[in-house]
XYZ file of C-alpha atoms in Angstrom:
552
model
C 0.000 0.000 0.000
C 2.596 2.125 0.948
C 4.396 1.874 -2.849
C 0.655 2.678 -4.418
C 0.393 5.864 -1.835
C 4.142 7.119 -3.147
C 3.489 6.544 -7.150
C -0.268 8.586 -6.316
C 1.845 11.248 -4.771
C 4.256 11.672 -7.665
C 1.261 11.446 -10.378
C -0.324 13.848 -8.546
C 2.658 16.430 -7.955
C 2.890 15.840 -11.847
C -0.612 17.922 -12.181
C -0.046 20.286 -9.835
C 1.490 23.557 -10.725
C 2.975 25.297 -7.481
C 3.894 28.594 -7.585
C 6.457 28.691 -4.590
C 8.152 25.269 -5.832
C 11.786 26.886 -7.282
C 11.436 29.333 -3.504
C 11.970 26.384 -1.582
C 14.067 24.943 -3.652
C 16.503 27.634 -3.324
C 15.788 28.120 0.489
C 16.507 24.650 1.069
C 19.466 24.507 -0.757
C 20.896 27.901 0.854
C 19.321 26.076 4.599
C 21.481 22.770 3.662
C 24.800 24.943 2.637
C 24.419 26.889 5.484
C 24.091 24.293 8.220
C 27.375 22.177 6.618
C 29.387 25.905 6.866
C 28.432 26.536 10.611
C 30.014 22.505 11.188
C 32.890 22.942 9.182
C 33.907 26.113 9.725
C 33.567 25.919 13.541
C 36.430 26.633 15.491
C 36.266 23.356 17.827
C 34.124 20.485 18.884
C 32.332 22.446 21.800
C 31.541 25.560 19.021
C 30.520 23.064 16.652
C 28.302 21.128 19.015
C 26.362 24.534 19.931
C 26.158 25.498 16.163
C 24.708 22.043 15.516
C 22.178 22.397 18.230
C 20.854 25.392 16.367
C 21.049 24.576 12.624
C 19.164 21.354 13.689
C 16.071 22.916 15.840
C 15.761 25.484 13.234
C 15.483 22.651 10.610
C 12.942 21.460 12.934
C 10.987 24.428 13.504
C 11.163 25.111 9.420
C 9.133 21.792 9.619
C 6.647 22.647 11.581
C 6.050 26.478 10.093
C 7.031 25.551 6.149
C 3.435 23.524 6.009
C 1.446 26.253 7.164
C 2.648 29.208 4.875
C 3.346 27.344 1.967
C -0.462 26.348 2.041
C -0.352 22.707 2.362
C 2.360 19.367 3.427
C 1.567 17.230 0.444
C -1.033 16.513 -2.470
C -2.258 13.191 -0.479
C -5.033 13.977 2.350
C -6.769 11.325 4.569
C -10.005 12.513 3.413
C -9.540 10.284 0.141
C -9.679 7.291 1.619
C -12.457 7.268 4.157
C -14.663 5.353 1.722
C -12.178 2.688 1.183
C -12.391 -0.550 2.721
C -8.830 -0.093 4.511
C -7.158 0.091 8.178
C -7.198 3.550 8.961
C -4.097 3.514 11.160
C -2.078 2.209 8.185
C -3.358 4.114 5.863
C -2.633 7.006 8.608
C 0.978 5.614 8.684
C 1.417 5.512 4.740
C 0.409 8.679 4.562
C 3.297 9.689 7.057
C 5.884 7.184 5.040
C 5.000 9.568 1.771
C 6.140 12.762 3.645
C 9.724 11.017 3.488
C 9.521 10.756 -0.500
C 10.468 14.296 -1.478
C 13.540 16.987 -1.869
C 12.505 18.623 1.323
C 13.169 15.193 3.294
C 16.572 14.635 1.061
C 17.511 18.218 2.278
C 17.039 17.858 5.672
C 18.959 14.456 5.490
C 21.972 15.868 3.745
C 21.662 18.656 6.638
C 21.578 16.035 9.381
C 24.713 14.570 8.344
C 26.618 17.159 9.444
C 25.849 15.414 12.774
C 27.959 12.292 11.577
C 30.948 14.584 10.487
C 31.073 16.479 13.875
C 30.699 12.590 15.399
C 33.980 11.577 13.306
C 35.640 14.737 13.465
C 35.366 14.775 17.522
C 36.035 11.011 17.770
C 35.440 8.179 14.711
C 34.115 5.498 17.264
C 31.423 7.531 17.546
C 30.369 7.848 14.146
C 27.634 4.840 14.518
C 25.676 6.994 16.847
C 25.894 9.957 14.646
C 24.359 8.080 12.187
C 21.747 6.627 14.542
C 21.280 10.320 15.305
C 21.013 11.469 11.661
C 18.114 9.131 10.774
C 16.427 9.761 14.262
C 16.343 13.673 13.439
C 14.758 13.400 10.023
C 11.817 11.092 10.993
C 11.615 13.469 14.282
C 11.338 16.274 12.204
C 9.482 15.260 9.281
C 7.125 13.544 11.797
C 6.544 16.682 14.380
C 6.157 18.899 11.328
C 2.834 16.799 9.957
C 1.638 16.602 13.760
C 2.068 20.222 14.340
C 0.008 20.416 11.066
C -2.930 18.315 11.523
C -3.132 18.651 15.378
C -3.277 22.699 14.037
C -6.847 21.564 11.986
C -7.716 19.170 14.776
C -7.955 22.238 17.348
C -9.677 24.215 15.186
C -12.900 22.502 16.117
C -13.070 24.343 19.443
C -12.908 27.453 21.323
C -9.406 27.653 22.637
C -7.555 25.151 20.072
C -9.096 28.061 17.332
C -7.052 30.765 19.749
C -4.057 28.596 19.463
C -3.872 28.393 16.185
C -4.700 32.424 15.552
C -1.565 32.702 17.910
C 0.556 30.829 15.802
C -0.673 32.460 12.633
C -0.128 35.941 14.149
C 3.252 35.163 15.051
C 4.105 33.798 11.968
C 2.685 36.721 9.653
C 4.476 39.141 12.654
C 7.765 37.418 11.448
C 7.141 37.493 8.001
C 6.444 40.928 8.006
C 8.480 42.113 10.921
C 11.093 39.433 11.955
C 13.981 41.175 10.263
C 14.096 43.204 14.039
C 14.273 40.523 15.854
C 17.070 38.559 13.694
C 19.077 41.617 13.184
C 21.264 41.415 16.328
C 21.568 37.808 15.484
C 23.573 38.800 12.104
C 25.465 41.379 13.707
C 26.988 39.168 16.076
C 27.042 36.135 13.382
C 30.620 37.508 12.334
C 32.404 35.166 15.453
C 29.632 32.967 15.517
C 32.024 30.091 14.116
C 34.782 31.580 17.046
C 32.729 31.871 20.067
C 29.647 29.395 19.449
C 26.858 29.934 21.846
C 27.502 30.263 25.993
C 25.344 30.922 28.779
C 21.784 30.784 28.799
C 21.518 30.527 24.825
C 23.467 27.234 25.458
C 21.270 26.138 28.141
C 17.840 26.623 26.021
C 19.781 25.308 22.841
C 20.604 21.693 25.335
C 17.081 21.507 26.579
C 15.539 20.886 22.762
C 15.050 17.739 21.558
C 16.955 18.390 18.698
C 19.443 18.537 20.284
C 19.567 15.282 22.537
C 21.642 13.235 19.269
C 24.414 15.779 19.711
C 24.494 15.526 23.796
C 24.982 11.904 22.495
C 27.678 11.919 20.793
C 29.609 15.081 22.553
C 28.836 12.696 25.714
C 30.518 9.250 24.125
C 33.625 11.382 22.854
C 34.137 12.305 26.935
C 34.118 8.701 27.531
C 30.587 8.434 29.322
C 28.855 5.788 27.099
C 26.115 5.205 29.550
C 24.937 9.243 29.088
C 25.373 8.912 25.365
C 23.041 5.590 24.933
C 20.368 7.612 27.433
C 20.204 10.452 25.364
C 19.740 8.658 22.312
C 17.511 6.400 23.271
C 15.379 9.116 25.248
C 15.072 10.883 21.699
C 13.988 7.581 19.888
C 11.866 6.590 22.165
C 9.528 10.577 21.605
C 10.513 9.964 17.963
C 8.700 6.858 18.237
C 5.566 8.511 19.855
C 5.422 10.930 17.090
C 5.562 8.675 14.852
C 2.313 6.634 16.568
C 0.357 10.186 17.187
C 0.802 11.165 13.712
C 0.037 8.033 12.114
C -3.459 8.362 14.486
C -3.894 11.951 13.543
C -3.874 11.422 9.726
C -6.023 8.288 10.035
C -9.210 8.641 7.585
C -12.234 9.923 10.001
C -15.707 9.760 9.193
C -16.792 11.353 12.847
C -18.873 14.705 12.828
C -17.233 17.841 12.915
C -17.947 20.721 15.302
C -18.731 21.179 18.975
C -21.784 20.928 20.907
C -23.103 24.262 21.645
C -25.497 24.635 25.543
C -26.100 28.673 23.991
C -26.718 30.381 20.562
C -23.514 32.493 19.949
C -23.287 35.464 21.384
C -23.499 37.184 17.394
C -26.678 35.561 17.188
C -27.953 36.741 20.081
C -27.250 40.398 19.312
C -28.713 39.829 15.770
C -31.479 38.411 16.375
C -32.881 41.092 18.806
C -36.113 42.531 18.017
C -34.076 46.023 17.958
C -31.599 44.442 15.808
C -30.000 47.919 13.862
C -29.597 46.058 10.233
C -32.554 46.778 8.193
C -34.737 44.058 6.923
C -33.151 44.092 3.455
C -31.047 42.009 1.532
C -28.207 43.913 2.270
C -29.103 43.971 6.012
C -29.323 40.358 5.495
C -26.042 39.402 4.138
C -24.248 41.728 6.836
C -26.284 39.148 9.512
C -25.073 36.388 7.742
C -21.825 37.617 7.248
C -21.138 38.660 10.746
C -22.439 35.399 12.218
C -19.793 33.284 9.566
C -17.143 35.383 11.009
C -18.311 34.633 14.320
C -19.026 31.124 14.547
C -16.758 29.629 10.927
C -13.313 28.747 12.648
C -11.731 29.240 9.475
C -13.296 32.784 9.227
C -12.733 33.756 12.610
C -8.506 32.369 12.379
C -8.485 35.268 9.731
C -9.458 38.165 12.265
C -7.835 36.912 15.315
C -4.314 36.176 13.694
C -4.456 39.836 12.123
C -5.050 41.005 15.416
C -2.463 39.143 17.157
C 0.030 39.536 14.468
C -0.708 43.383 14.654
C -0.049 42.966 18.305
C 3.264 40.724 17.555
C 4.645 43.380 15.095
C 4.065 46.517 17.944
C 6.197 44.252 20.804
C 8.646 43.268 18.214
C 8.952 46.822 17.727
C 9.344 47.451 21.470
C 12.092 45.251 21.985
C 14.138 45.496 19.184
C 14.601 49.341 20.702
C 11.684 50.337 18.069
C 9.077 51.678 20.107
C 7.998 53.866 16.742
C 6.483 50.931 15.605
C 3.970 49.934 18.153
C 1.236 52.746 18.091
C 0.845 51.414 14.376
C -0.191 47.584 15.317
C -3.830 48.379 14.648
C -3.071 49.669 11.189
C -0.781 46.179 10.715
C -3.909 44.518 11.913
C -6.459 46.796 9.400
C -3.842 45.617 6.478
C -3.372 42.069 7.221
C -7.555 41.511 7.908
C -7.933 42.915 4.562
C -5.340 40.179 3.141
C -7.286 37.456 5.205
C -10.354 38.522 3.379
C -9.468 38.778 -0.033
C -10.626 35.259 -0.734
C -14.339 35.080 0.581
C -15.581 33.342 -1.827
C -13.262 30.982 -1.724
C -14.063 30.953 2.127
C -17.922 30.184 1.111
C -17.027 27.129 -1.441
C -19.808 25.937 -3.622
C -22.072 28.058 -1.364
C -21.802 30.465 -4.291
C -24.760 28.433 -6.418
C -26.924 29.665 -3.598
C -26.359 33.540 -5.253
C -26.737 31.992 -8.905
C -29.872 30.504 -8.555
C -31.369 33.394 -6.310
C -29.947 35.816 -8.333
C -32.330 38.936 -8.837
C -31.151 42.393 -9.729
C -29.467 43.694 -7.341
C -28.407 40.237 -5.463
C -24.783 40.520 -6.601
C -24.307 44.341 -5.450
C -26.057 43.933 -1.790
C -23.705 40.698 -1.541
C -20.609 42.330 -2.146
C -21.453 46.016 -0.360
C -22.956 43.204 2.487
C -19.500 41.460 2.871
C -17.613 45.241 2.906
C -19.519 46.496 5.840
C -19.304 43.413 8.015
C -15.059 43.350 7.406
C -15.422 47.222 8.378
C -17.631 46.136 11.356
C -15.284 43.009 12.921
C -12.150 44.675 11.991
C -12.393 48.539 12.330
C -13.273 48.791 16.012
C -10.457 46.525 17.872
C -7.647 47.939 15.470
C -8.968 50.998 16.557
C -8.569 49.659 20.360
C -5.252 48.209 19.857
C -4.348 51.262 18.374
C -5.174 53.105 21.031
C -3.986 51.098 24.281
C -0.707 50.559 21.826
C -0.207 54.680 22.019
C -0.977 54.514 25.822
C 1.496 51.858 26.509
C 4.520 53.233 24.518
C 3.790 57.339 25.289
C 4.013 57.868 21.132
C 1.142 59.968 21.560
C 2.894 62.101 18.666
C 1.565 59.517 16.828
C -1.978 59.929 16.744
C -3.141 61.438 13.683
C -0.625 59.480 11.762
C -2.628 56.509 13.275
C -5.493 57.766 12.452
C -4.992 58.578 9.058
C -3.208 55.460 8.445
C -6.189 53.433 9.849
C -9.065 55.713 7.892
C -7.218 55.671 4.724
C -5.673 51.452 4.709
C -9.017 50.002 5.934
C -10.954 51.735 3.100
C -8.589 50.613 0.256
C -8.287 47.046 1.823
C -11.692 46.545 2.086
C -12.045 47.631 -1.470
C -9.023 45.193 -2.768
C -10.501 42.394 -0.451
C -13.477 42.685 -2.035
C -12.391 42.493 -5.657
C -9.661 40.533 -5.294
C -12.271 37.798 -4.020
C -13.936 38.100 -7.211
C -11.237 38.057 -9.559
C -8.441 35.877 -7.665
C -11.064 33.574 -5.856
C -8.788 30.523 -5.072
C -11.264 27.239 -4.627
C -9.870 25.431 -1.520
C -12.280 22.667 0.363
C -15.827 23.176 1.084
C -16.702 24.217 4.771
C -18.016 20.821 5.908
C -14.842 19.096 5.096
C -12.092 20.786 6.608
C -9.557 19.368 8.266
C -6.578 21.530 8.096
C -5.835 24.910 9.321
C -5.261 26.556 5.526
C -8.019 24.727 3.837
C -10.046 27.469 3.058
C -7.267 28.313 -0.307
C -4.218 30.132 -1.050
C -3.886 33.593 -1.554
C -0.158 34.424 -2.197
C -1.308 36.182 -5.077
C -3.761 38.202 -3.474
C -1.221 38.892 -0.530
C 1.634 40.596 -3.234
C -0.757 42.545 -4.862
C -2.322 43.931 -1.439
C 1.331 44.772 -0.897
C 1.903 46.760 -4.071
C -1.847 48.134 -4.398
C -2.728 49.239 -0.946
C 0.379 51.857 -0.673
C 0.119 52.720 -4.275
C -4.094 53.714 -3.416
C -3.345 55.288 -0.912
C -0.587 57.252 -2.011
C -2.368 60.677 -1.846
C -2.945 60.158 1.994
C 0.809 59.640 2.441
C 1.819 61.873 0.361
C -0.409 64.458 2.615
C 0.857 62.934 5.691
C 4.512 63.313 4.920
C 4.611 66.715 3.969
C 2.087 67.461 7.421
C 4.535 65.960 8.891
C 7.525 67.873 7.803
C 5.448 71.294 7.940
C 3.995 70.516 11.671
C 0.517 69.965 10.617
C 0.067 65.980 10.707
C -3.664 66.485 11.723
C -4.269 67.461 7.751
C -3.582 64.053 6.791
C -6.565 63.071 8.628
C -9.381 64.452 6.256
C -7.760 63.394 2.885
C -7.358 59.843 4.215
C -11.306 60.191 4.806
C -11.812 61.542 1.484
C -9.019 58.250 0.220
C -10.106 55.619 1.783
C -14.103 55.941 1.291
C -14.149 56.379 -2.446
C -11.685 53.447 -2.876
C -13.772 51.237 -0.858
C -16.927 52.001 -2.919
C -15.440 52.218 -6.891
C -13.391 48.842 -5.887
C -16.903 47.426 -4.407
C -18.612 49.052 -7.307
C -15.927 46.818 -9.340
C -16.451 43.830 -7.828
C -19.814 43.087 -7.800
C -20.037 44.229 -11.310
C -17.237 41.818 -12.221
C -19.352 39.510 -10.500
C -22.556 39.986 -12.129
C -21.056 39.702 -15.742
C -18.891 36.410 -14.622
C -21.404 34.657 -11.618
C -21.534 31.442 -13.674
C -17.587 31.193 -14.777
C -16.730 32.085 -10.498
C -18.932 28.988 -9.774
C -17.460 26.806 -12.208
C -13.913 27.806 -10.839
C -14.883 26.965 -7.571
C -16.743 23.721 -8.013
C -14.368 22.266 -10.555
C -11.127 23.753 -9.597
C -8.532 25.909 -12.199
C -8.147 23.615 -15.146
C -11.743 23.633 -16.108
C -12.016 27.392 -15.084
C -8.757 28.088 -17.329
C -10.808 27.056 -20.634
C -12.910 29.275 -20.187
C -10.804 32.873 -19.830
C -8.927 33.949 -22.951
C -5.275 33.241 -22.950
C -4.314 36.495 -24.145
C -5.229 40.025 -23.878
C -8.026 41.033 -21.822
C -7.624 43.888 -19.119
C -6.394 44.029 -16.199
C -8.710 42.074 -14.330
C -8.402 38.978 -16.829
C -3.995 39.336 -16.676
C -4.742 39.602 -12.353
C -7.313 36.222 -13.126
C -4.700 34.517 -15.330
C -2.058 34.591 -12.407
C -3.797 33.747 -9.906
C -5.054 31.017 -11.869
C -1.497 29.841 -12.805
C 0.354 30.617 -9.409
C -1.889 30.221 -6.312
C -1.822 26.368 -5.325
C -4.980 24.459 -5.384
C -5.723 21.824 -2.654
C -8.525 20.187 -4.174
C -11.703 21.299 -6.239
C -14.167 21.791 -3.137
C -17.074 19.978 -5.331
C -15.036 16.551 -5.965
């Protein structure tokens, strides 16, 4: 079974275009070179033992993140096989076998070894258990990563696993966007890195990993204590062999029901279902409900506005530690600009939901679904970046910072809720229908949509900036704050006025893409030419990964 699960992997990698493929290449590559520098250039064997400790937990720890922001661990999911007539737990352990088939795995392999060369450098008896150690670390880390990954989805089915992961996402997008801070003093000193190695309490947390525990090994047989050495290795097989088992469970086929048992309605409910209820009795007053109960209550929906307001939060301490305190009375406007990235897909989020619209379609369905979906993002998202604004400003004493907060909030979360909105018509990226989600990114890629939020919101909202800079320079920063009003309205409406438009002239060709998935929606948009919108539908098309079609 396990051969037939390998040779469906490769056929399937064989239809799957990935746009990040020749990015991890290359970061791999660079990952592998620089790990075998750090253990050949080190200046002895207790340098290169520290060094080791830290090339191989951050090998680990790429494991565990690379999953989640590349979009996906694999073409094979356990949702495939729940029909089948097989074991579960070993089709849950094939699945885990196929994560070893791949250059990823080969990388971190060739990485490992540099284990075995420190083992025969420092002493060549010890070279078996460097070995030992080599193949221990890559089904450790191969097998943690894919835990990490599906215990992510598994938590998402409550309350505080759904926190969790919104933590995890936040700190990751903080990184992404604002790590560079936090590294910085880590290249500055990287220039006797090879010299010095790491002392103190760097050493100490570096010993504690269990990455580590296969170089304690063999820097403990080179002293002579053989007794130490055998305990540490066999400590880190034996939790090597329990992720193995937990993993296998985890990616066992289920056919159990999803969700939790609920003693209340939801607290959006309760408020929106009040007899004074303030949205009118419309069908835009009805999609706002029914938008701002799916962000509510959808754990997929709601990971989207918690991580932007945790990663907001992330990128204003960052800022506050790295000696940056500039940067924290703007985590609300991070937050404003990262929501409007999370929701740039919606449609996506909704899956073949969409044939609800087509078949109810009236005249003005399409525009009081898309204005609907604009005011409930402005709703969830304006008010607590406002908040974290706000206690950010109080916390660091930047209170010079206040109308450039302002401004920057009025002016980013009018132009992102206008990109969100079209982008979700134009890029929509088909990931796996509601009621089958497992994972924690199953709702569909959006790199696309992310890079052109990048380049379009700053570029929109150049006029406010523009404004705000030269207020700045002539001691009147306040004047920013009207223009950004007068910015970031209008963009929100023409986009919106774009969108649903777009959507109205292309309702049947957006279903089609989401029930069938980019190859049959690529036959039916012109290869060449078109505007803008077609060339933005074309890339997304051919760069954003697909996970499955969420109608197969």
């Amino acid at each position: 079974m396990v051969e037939l699960l390998i040779r469906l992997k490769f056929t399937l990698g064989r239809h799957t275009r990935s746009g990040t493929r020749w990015l991890t290449v290359l970061l791999l590559v660079g990952g592998t070179a620089f790990t075998w520098f750090l253990a050949v250039a080190a200046a002895s064997d207790a340098v290169r033992s520290s060094l080791l400790m830290l090339a191989l937990a951050v090998w680990a720890g790429s494991w565990i993140l690379g999953p989640t922001v590349t979009n996906g661990v694999g073409v094979l999911r356990s949702q495939y096989f729940t029909l089948l007539p097989l074991d579960r737990n070993r089709v849950g352990l094939g699945l885990l076998v196929t994560m070893f088939v791949g250059f990823g795995p080969v990388m971190t392999l060739v990485s490992a070894a540099a284990l075995a060369w420190h083992a025969y450098v420092s002493d060549p008896a010890t070279l078996f258990l460097g070995l030992l150690g080599v193949l221990t670390l890559v089904v450790f880390s191969v097998s943690l990563g894919r835990l990490v990954f599906r215990g992510l989805g598994a938590a998402m089915h409550s309350r505080l696993g759904m926190e969790i992961a919104s933590l995890q996402w936040g700190l990751i997008v903080a990184g992404l966007f604002f790590g560079w801070v936090a590294v910085q003093p880590a290249f500055v000193a990287s220039g006797n890195l090879t010299e010095r190695g790491f002392e103190g309490t760097a050493a100490s947390v570096l010993a504690v990993l269990p990455t580590s525990w296969p170089v304690l090994a063999v820097d403990a047989a080179t002293a002579g204590s053989w007794s130490a050495a055998f305990a540490w290795l066999g400590a880190f097989a034996l939790l090597t062999v329990v992720t193995v088992l937990v993993t296998g469970r985890l990616l066992a086929p289920s056919v159990s029901t999803r969700g939790v048992g609920r003693r209340s309605r939801p607290l959006g409910s309760r408020v929106l279902e009040d007899r004074r209820s303030l949205l009118p009795d419309t069908p835009l007053g009805a999609v706002v409900g029914k938008e701002l109960r799916s962000w509510w209550r959808d754990p997929w929906r709601g990971l989207e506005l918690r991580s932007a307001l945790y990663a907001g939060l992330f990128i204003g301490l960052l800022g506050l530690v790295a000696d940056f305190p500039q940067v924290m009375p703007f985590a609300g406007v991070f937050a404003a600009l990262i929501m409007g990235m999370g929701g740039s897909n919606m449609y996506g989020h909704d899956g073949t939901a969409l044939w609800l619209t087509v078949v109810g379609q009236d005249r003005d369905t399409i525009r009081a679904d898309v204005r609907g979906r604009q005011i409930a993002i402005a709703v969830l998202i304006a008010p607590p970046a406002t908040l974290l604004s706000a206690a950010a400003i109080v916390a660091s004493g930047q209170y010079w910072a206040v109308p450039h907060v302002l401004a920057c909030l009025l002016v980013f979360t009018g132009v992102s809720n206008g990109l969100a909105s079209l982008l979700s018509v134009v890029t929509v990226t088909p990931g796996v229908d509601p009621h089958k989600r497992v994972d924690a990114n199953d709702t569909g890629d959006v790199q696309v949509q992310v890079w052109i939020m990048l380049l379009a919101v700053p570029l929109l909202s150049s006029p406010t900036l523009a404004v705000l800079v030269w207020g700045a320079i002539q001691g009147i920063p306040w004047i920013a704050v009207p223009v950004a009003l007068f910015n970031g309205v209008p963009a929100a409406w023409l986009l919106g006025r774009v969108a649903h438009r777009r959507l109205e002239s292309r309702l049947p060709e957006t279903l089609t893409r989401i029930r069938y998935g980019k190859e049959i929606a690529r036959r039916s948009l012109s290869t060449a030419g078109g505007g803008l919108l077609d060339r933005l539908e074309r890339g997304a098309l051919a760069t954003n990964e697909e996970i499955k079609p969420t109608g197969s």
